[in-house]
Amino acid sequence: MKYVFIIAGVMIVVLTIAAGLIYVERRLLALFQDRRGPNRVGPFGVFQVVADMIKIFFKEDWVPPFADKAVFIMAPGILITSIFLTFAVIPFTDKFLVLDSNIGLLFFLGNSSLGVYSVVLGGWASNNKYSLLGAIRASAQMLTYEVFMGLSLVGVVMMADSFSLREIVEVQKNGWFVFPQFLGFMTFFIAGIAETHRAPFDIPEADGELVAGYHSEYSGMKFGMFFVGEYMGVTMISALITTLFFGGWLGPAFLPPAFWFFFKTGIFICLFILIRASLPRPRYDQLMEAGWKVLLPLVLLNILATGAILLLKHTT
Amino acid sequence: MNGDQSPLTEIKARFGESIILAVQTTADETLTLWTGNNHIKELLIFLKCELIQPYQMLFDLTAIDERRRLKRPGQPYSDFTIVYHLTSFGRNEDIRIKVPLIGEYPETGTITDIWPSANWYEREVFDLFGIKFAGHPCLRRILLPKSWNGHPLRKEYPARATEAGPFVLDEQMREIADHDLKFDPAEWGLETHTEETDFMFLNLGPQHPGTHGLLRLILQLDGEDIVDIVPDIGFHHRGAEKMGERQSWHSYIPYTDRIDYLGGVMNNLPYLLSVEKLAGIVVPDRANYIRIMMSEFFRIASHLVWFGTYAQDLGQMSPVFFAFNDREKILDIVGAVTGGRMHPSWFRIGGVAHDLPDGWKKMAQDFVNFFPKRIREYEKVTINNRIFKERTVGIGVYTANEAIEWGITGPGLRSTGVSWDYRKQRPYSGFENFEFDIPVGKNGDCYDRSLVRMEEMRQSLRIIQQCIDHMPEGSYKSLHPLTTPPLKERTMKDIETLITHFLGVTWGPVIPSGEAMVPVEASKGCNAYYMISDGGTSSYRSRIRTPSFPHIQMIPMISKGYTIPDLMSILGATDFVLADLDR
């Protein structure tokens, strides 16, 4: 029974954050861009999301006649599911987590690889050339960043001597991993942006080129799932960065641990939005080049250095 | 032979007297020669290739339906006249070659083998006049749909909907129209596959965020690599040239605003300069300064839209908002001065609509003081951004020769290192009194085109500053009797002034017969109106030569081998306006 509550609690928290993020992002972008953003529905426009949600729920659930229906419907579901599953292993505090798995980190990496299926299948099933190009780009992009995403975390695992996210946080009582693992943090952050298809790595949807990329044909709530999925992804990556590099829920005791967790996560979410507001989009072959030629060697170097230092410490 | 000689003497020395049927005098003093259909090709080849200081650029190619024209003194008989307008950069001179054609649907030879850029111009003439070009690689309609009946710029074609009878789109016609839009690669001579690969044909547009309007490009793709492009234009065609033949000289001004809809009053200028040339009106200094100042404001506004949308094309989200905010400041000034915003239609024959309002100086000065900081910021945020450079440096490259060959003008030409600006080379409206530099690029890629435009905004500010400092006193409008509307304080004094006013307002002025064209450096390139008057209250033929037309024609050539994201970069750096393309 306790599990049901925790699972329900996590889902509600995540969905609320993701929905709230839509509002936060629009207001923040407006702030960065010298305009006002949504400010009409409710105080400061906070109910804009509610209004949008009502609208999107009542939209016609349309599937294009030329699409592969079953796959077309399944695709957004895969995205949401894979992200929700990842949240199962993220420790909000030492007590508030669904699953303290000893392979937590691997579970996340596995799920993030599943996430790309939704994009590829969605783009493929749409039976639209723009969607197809988006899907192809997504898979090319995934091949690139998945490699160094996993490797960028190896240093953390080596230092914590565990795959359990809870234990990784506990180890950080002696100091956040961001300092010894700065390279790992940077590469993971870049991979995280690519993972969530956020600007500037929104190459699979690249609105100026591919109209809306893989979700060109989606409308109504199925589009809504892709849309919310993006924000859930942002939350997930931010939560993971907090957990892996910034000591998770750890923080001065005058405020509850949950606060510290959400506070740190919030900062990274804002960073995501700021990056979206500022950078142009590279071409996807340029992204791949950067991934294989720059980031991958860097990550390998990081592993090598971390391993060497740890070994040195052990022997002395 | 030396290059200083008039081309006429050289032509005569080379071909003999008989090749020239007539030499026509025009109001704009451009050398205008008539030659026979059988000699045109050798003459053009001579002018382009053999002459010292040759005429390298095919500036314009159009036709005139002469069948109802009354006043053509000294011109050979002709039903339809083809006009080849060439530009020489070395001589800083233009030449117009006219070929008379006889018959209802005459035919002449193509010159696409001399200038590849003649391709679209000849298609346009075929589309709008029904004149055939033998040997043209792909002679089909360009602006109008394939199933269209008639050729609109022929004199028998009605100019008004009321003359044309009701338009009905029935089921059958709709099917035909739908069918016409289907793309068949074989029709354009494109392969669907090679031995190694099957090509994908991607229909980009007419509704697409990257094309900035109703432009349809059909891409032949190998993966994401562009093998070839077939542009399909005409979705924005409104028949602006035909309208010129039915509006009065005065009431055509608002139509010109909407040709390059980002250029605002800058579009009035080439039209009015041509008309004033025909009428022999000298514009007072103050009016010239006001015109220049407002045009330069619009140049900045237009470049700001380019900057914002270009950053947007490259996936940078914010600059478009900054740019539009700044543009709003310009439009506020435009609003205070003219009462309009994007299309003020504010210039008049012989001057401008009214004098500058009180307080204009402060508004303009505030903007001039404020804006340089913003340009620096834009350069920091976007132009110098590494990703921006990655996306633009070495993309869409063309050389100066290619640019001239394809009729590229404006920043697109200057980015290749050719220092050619009509404001400097052929000063109009008193530009010779202003100090400003012409920024030039080096590599002719998208990045250099961007740099040139950024610098042009600075130079425009300099010009505006000089306008503020040295705005002359005097009348904002010429006292010439053909100006419209007549100055109020000079009307209704007696029966003569009353009648003049009445006629000027109801019929509009009667502009003396003749031909004139004055090229103007608009924000996107050279804009020119070739106006022909037959001594009536409206023009006999209004030819609008716009920069976007040749620029888009060149897109397939410079995009081959790049990818779709690069195409967006190239399209954005071209800076075209669809209304300017289709007219």
PDB file of N, CA and C in Angstrom, chain A residues 70-106:
ATOM      1  N   ALA A  70      -1.593   1.648 -35.612  1.00  0.00           N
ATOM      2  CA  ALA A  70      -1.204   1.079 -34.315  1.00  0.00           C
ATOM      3  C   ALA A  70       0.089   1.712 -33.817  1.00  0.00           C
ATOM      4  N   VAL A  71       1.088   1.779 -34.678  1.00  0.00           N
ATOM      5  CA  VAL A  71       2.377   2.330 -34.274  1.00  0.00           C
ATOM      6  C   VAL A  71       2.244   3.826 -33.986  1.00  0.00           C
ATOM      7  N   PHE A  72       1.433   4.481 -34.801  1.00  0.00           N
ATOM      8  CA  PHE A  72       1.234   5.920 -34.654  1.00  0.00           C
ATOM      9  C   PHE A  72       0.700   6.256 -33.261  1.00  0.00           C
ATOM     10  N   ILE A  73      -0.232   5.421 -32.782  1.00  0.00           N
ATOM     11  CA  ILE A  73      -0.809   5.673 -31.459  1.00  0.00           C
ATOM     12  C   ILE A  73       0.156   5.269 -30.353  1.00  0.00           C
ATOM     13  N   MET A  74       0.906   4.221 -30.611  1.00  0.00           N
ATOM     14  CA  MET A  74       1.792   3.691 -29.583  1.00  0.00           C
ATOM     15  C   MET A  74       2.961   4.640 -29.282  1.00  0.00           C
ATOM     16  N   ALA A  75       3.460   5.313 -30.333  1.00  0.00           N
ATOM     17  CA  ALA A  75       4.719   6.051 -30.210  1.00  0.00           C
ATOM     18  C   ALA A  75       4.758   7.041 -29.046  1.00  0.00           C
ATOM     19  N   PRO A  76       3.787   7.949 -28.927  1.00  0.00           N
ATOM     20  CA  PRO A  76       3.893   8.897 -27.810  1.00  0.00           C
ATOM     21  C   PRO A  76       3.825   8.189 -26.460  1.00  0.00           C
ATOM     22  N   GLY A  77       3.102   7.063 -26.421  1.00  0.00           N
ATOM     23  CA  GLY A  77       3.003   6.320 -25.169  1.00  0.00           C
ATOM     24  C   GLY A  77       4.366   5.813 -24.706  1.00  0.00           C
ATOM     25  N   ILE A  78       5.169   5.361 -25.678  1.00  0.00           N
ATOM     26  CA  ILE A  78       6.497   4.836 -25.331  1.00  0.00           C
ATOM     27  C   ILE A  78       7.321   5.913 -24.648  1.00  0.00           C
ATOM     28  N   LEU A  79       7.229   7.125 -25.183  1.00  0.00           N
ATOM     29  CA  LEU A  79       8.017   8.218 -24.629  1.00  0.00           C
ATOM     30  C   LEU A  79       7.653   8.460 -23.175  1.00  0.00           C
ATOM     31  N   ILE A  80       6.351   8.627 -22.941  1.00  0.00           N
ATOM     32  CA  ILE A  80       5.889   8.939 -21.594  1.00  0.00           C
ATOM     33  C   ILE A  80       6.262   7.805 -20.639  1.00  0.00           C
ATOM     34  N   THR A  81       6.021   6.566 -21.092  1.00  0.00           N
ATOM     35  CA  THR A  81       6.300   5.426 -20.226  1.00  0.00           C
ATOM     36  C   THR A  81       7.773   5.365 -19.846  1.00  0.00           C
ATOM     37  N   SER A  82       8.633   5.520 -20.852  1.00  0.00           N
ATOM     38  CA  SER A  82      10.054   5.354 -20.549  1.00  0.00           C
ATOM     39  C   SER A  82      10.521   6.430 -19.581  1.00  0.00           C
ATOM     40  N   ILE A  83       9.985   7.617 -19.712  1.00  0.00           N
ATOM     41  CA  ILE A  83      10.420   8.675 -18.800  1.00  0.00           C
ATOM     42  C   ILE A  83       9.864   8.437 -17.392  1.00  0.00           C
ATOM     43  N   PHE A  84       8.597   8.034 -17.337  1.00  0.00           N
ATOM     44  CA  PHE A  84       8.003   7.752 -16.022  1.00  0.00           C
ATOM     45  C   PHE A  84       8.800   6.669 -15.303  1.00  0.00           C
ATOM     46  N   LEU A  85       9.171   5.644 -16.058  1.00  0.00           N
ATOM     47  CA  LEU A  85       9.904   4.536 -15.444  1.00  0.00           C
ATOM     48  C   LEU A  85      11.221   5.014 -14.852  1.00  0.00           C
ATOM     49  N   THR A  86      11.865   5.954 -15.555  1.00  0.00           N
ATOM     50  CA  THR A  86      13.128   6.452 -15.045  1.00  0.00           C
ATOM     51  C   THR A  86      12.954   7.110 -13.686  1.00  0.00           C
ATOM     52  N   PHE A  87      11.851   7.813 -13.530  1.00  0.00           N
ATOM     53  CA  PHE A  87      11.635   8.511 -12.260  1.00  0.00           C
ATOM     54  C   PHE A  87      11.531   7.539 -11.095  1.00  0.00           C
ATOM     55  N   ALA A  88      11.265   6.260 -11.415  1.00  0.00           N
ATOM     56  CA  ALA A  88      11.164   5.269 -10.342  1.00  0.00           C
ATOM     57  C   ALA A  88      12.465   5.146  -9.569  1.00  0.00           C
ATOM     58  N   VAL A  89      13.594   5.369 -10.242  1.00  0.00           N
ATOM     59  CA  VAL A  89      14.862   5.164  -9.541  1.00  0.00           C
ATOM     60  C   VAL A  89      15.476   6.463  -9.031  1.00  0.00           C
ATOM     61  N   ILE A  90      14.842   7.580  -9.309  1.00  0.00           N
ATOM     62  CA  ILE A  90      15.414   8.848  -8.856  1.00  0.00           C
ATOM     63  C   ILE A  90      15.016   9.095  -7.404  1.00  0.00           C
ATOM     64  N   PRO A  91      15.988   9.243  -6.511  1.00  0.00           N
ATOM     65  CA  PRO A  91      15.650   9.501  -5.108  1.00  0.00           C
ATOM     66  C   PRO A  91      15.375  10.992  -4.892  1.00  0.00           C
ATOM     67  N   PHE A  92      14.117  11.309  -4.609  1.00  0.00           N
ATOM     68  CA  PHE A  92      13.792  12.706  -4.306  1.00  0.00           C
ATOM     69  C   PHE A  92      14.405  13.080  -2.956  1.00  0.00           C
ATOM     70  N   THR A  93      14.215  12.168  -1.967  1.00  0.00           N
ATOM     71  CA  THR A  93      14.973  12.260  -0.706  1.00  0.00           C
ATOM     72  C   THR A  93      15.394  10.828  -0.376  1.00  0.00           C
ATOM     73  N   ASP A  94      16.064  10.647   0.736  1.00  0.00           N
ATOM     74  CA  ASP A  94      16.481   9.274   1.039  1.00  0.00           C
ATOM     75  C   ASP A  94      15.295   8.359   1.322  1.00  0.00           C
ATOM     76  N   LYS A  95      14.135   8.936   1.681  1.00  0.00           N
ATOM     77  CA  LYS A  95      12.974   8.079   1.956  1.00  0.00           C
ATOM     78  C   LYS A  95      11.987   8.056   0.789  1.00  0.00           C
ATOM     79  N   PHE A  96      11.889   9.196   0.103  1.00  0.00           N
ATOM     80  CA  PHE A  96      10.871   9.332  -0.927  1.00  0.00           C
ATOM     81  C   PHE A  96      11.417   8.885  -2.278  1.00  0.00           C
ATOM     82  N   LEU A  97      11.414   7.582  -2.489  1.00  0.00           N
ATOM     83  CA  LEU A  97      11.769   7.072  -3.803  1.00  0.00           C
ATOM     84  C   LEU A  97      11.056   5.749  -4.017  1.00  0.00           C
ATOM     85  N   VAL A  98      10.772   5.435  -5.270  1.00  0.00           N
ATOM     86  CA  VAL A  98       9.979   4.251  -5.542  1.00  0.00           C
ATOM     87  C   VAL A  98      10.829   3.004  -5.402  1.00  0.00           C
ATOM     88  N   LEU A  99      11.993   3.033  -6.009  1.00  0.00           N
ATOM     89  CA  LEU A  99      12.761   1.806  -6.112  1.00  0.00           C
ATOM     90  C   LEU A  99      14.224   2.132  -5.872  1.00  0.00           C
ATOM     91  N   ASP A 100      14.772   1.559  -4.788  1.00  0.00           N
ATOM     92  CA  ASP A 100      16.192   1.752  -4.544  1.00  0.00           C
ATOM     93  C   ASP A 100      16.918   0.589  -5.174  1.00  0.00           C
ATOM     94  N   SER A 101      17.111   0.661  -6.469  1.00  0.00           N
ATOM     95  CA  SER A 101      17.674  -0.479  -7.183  1.00  0.00           C
ATOM     96  C   SER A 101      19.191  -0.384  -7.205  1.00  0.00           C
ATOM     97  N   ASN A 102      19.850  -1.528  -7.143  1.00  0.00           N
ATOM     98  CA  ASN A 102      21.305  -1.491  -7.209  1.00  0.00           C
ATOM     99  C   ASN A 102      21.806  -1.371  -8.649  1.00  0.00           C
ATOM    100  N   ILE A 103      20.865  -1.311  -9.616  1.00  0.00           N
ATOM    101  CA  ILE A 103      21.273  -1.016 -10.990  1.00  0.00           C
ATOM    102  C   ILE A 103      20.543   0.235 -11.477  1.00  0.00           C
ATOM    103  N   GLY A 104      20.228   1.151 -10.560  1.00  0.00           N
ATOM    104  CA  GLY A 104      19.421   2.334 -10.881  1.00  0.00           C
ATOM    105  C   GLY A 104      19.916   3.091 -12.090  1.00  0.00           C
ATOM    106  N   LEU A 105      21.217   3.316 -12.139  1.00  0.00           N
ATOM    107  CA  LEU A 105      21.763   4.124 -13.217  1.00  0.00           C
ATOM    108  C   LEU A 105      21.628   3.429 -14.564  1.00  0.00           C
ATOM    109  N   LEU A 106      21.864   2.107 -14.542  1.00  0.00           N
ATOM    110  CA  LEU A 106      21.715   1.350 -15.785  1.00  0.00           C
ATOM    111  C   LEU A 106      20.267   1.361 -16.244  1.00  0.00           C
TER     112      LEU A 106
END
